[in-house]
CSV table of C-alpha atoms in Angstrom, one decimal:
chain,number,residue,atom,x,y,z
A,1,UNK,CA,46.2,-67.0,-4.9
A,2,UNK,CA,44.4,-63.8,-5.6
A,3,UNK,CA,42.3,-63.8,-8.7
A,4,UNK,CA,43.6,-60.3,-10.5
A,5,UNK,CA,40.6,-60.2,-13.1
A,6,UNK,CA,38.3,-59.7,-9.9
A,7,UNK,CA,37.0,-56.2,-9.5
A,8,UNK,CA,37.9,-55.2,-6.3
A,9,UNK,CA,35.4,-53.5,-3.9
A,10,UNK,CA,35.1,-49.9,-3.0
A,11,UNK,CA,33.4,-49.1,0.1
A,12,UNK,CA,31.3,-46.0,0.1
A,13,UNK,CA,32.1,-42.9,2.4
A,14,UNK,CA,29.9,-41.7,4.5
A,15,UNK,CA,29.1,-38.8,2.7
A,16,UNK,CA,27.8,-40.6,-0.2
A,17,UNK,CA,25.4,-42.8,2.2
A,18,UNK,CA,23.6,-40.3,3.5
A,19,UNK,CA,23.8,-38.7,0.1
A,20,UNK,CA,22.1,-41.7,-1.4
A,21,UNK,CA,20.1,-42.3,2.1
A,22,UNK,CA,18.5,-39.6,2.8
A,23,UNK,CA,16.2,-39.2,-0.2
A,24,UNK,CA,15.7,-42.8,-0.1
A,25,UNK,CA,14.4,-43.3,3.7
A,26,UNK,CA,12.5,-40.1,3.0
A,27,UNK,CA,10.5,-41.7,0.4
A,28,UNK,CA,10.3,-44.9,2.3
A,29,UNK,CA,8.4,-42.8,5.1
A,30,UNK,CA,6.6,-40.6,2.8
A,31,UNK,CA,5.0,-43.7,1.0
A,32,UNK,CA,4.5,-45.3,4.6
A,33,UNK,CA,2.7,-42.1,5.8
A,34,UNK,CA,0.7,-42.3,2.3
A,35,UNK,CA,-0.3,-45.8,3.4
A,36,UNK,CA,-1.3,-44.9,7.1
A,37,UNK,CA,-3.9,-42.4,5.4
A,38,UNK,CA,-2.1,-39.3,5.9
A,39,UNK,CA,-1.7,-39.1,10.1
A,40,UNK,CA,-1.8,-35.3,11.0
A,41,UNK,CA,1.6,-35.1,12.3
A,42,UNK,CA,3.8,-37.1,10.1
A,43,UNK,CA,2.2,-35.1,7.1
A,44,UNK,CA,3.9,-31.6,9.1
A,45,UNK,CA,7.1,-33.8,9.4
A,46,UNK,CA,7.2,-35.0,6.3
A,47,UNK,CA,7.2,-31.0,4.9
A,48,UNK,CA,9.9,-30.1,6.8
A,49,UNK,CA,12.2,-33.3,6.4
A,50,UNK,CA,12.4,-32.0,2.0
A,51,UNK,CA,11.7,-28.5,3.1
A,52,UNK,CA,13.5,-26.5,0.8
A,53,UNK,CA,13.7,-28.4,-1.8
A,54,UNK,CA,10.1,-29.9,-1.7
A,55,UNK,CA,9.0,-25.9,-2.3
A,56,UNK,CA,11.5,-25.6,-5.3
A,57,UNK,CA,10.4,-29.2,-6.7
A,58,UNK,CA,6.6,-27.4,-6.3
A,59,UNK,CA,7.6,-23.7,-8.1
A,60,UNK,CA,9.8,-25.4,-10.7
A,61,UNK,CA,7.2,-28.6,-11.6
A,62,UNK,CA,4.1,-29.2,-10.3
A,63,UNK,CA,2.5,-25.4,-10.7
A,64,UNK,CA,4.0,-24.6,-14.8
A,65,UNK,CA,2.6,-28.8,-15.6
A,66,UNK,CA,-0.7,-27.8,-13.9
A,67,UNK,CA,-0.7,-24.7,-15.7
A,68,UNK,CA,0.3,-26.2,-19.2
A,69,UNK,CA,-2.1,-28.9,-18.7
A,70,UNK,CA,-4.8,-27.0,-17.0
A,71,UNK,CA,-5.1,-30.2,-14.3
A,72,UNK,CA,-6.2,-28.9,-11.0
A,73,UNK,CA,-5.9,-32.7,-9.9
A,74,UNK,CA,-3.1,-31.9,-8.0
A,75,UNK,CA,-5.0,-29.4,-5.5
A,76,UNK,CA,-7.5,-32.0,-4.7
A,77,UNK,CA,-7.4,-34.7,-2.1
A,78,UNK,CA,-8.2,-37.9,-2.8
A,79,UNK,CA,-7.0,-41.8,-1.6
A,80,UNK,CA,-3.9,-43.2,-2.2
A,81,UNK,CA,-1.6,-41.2,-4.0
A,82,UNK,CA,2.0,-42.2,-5.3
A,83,UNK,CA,2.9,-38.7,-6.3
A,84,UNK,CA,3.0,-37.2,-2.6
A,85,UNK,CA,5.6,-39.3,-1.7
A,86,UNK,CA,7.3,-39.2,-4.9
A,87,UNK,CA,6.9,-35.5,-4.2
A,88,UNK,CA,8.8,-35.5,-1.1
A,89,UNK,CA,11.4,-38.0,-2.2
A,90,UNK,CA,12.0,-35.4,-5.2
A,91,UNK,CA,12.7,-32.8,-2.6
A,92,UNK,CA,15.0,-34.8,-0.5
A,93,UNK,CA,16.8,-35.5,-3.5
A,94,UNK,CA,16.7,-31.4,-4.5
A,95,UNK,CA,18.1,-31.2,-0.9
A,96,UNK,CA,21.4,-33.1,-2.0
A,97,UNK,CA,21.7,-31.2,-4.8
A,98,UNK,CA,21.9,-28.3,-3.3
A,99,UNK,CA,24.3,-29.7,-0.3
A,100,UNK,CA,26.6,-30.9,-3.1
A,101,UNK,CA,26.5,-27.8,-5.2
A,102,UNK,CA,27.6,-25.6,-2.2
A,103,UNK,CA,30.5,-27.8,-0.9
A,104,UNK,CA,31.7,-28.1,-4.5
A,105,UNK,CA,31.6,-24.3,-5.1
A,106,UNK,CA,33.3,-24.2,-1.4
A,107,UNK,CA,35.8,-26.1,-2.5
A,108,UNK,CA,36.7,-24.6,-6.1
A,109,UNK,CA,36.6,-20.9,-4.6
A,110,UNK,CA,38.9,-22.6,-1.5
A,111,UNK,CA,41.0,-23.7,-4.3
A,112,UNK,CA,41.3,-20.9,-6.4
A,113,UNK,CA,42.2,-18.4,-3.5
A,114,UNK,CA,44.9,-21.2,-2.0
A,115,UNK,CA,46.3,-20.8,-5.9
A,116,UNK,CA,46.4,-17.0,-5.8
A,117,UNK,CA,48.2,-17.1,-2.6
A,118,UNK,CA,51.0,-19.2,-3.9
A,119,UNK,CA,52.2,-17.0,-7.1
């Protein structure tokens, strides 16, 4: 017999794992690269893995803090750093955002114009 007060499962779509994977294996390999001390090529890759959103998580966050809180720590290189790959993480996650605002406005204007077509 089947228990009817157990919750029952949902299984995530694809979509939603890479939604939710994508930031999170970027951060994996950024803090990995931080680890390794920074290997010349994975530090290129790891820019243009969060591209766009890495530079937007950068104008938007980092520069106006290290303006308000005149810190030029962040300019300077030093050890190990947990901010670099929460940094790139940040723009992974930017990247999704962005993904998901576009299909949802995709899909609103899609809907509004199927709408106008049927009066």
């Amino acid at each position: 017999m089947s228990n009817p007060a157990t919750p029952t499962t949902r299984s995530w779509s694809k979509a939603r794992l890479v939604a939710v994977g994508y930031p999170a294996l970027t951060l994996a390999v950024a803090l990995a690269n931080e680890i390794a001390g920074h290997p010349s090529r994975l530090d290129t890759t790891m820019t243009l893995i969060s591209f766009p959103g890495a530079v937007l998580v950068l104008i938007a966050l980092v520069y106006p803090l290290a303006l308000l809180l005149g810190d030029s720590s962040g300019t300077e290189e030093t050890g190990f750093s947990i901010l670099t790959p929460l940094f790139h993480g940040a723009g992974a996650l930017v990247n999704v955002l962005i993904v998901w605002g576009v299909i949802t406005l995709v899909r609103h204007f899609g809907k509004k114009a199927h709408d106008s077509r049927g009066r």
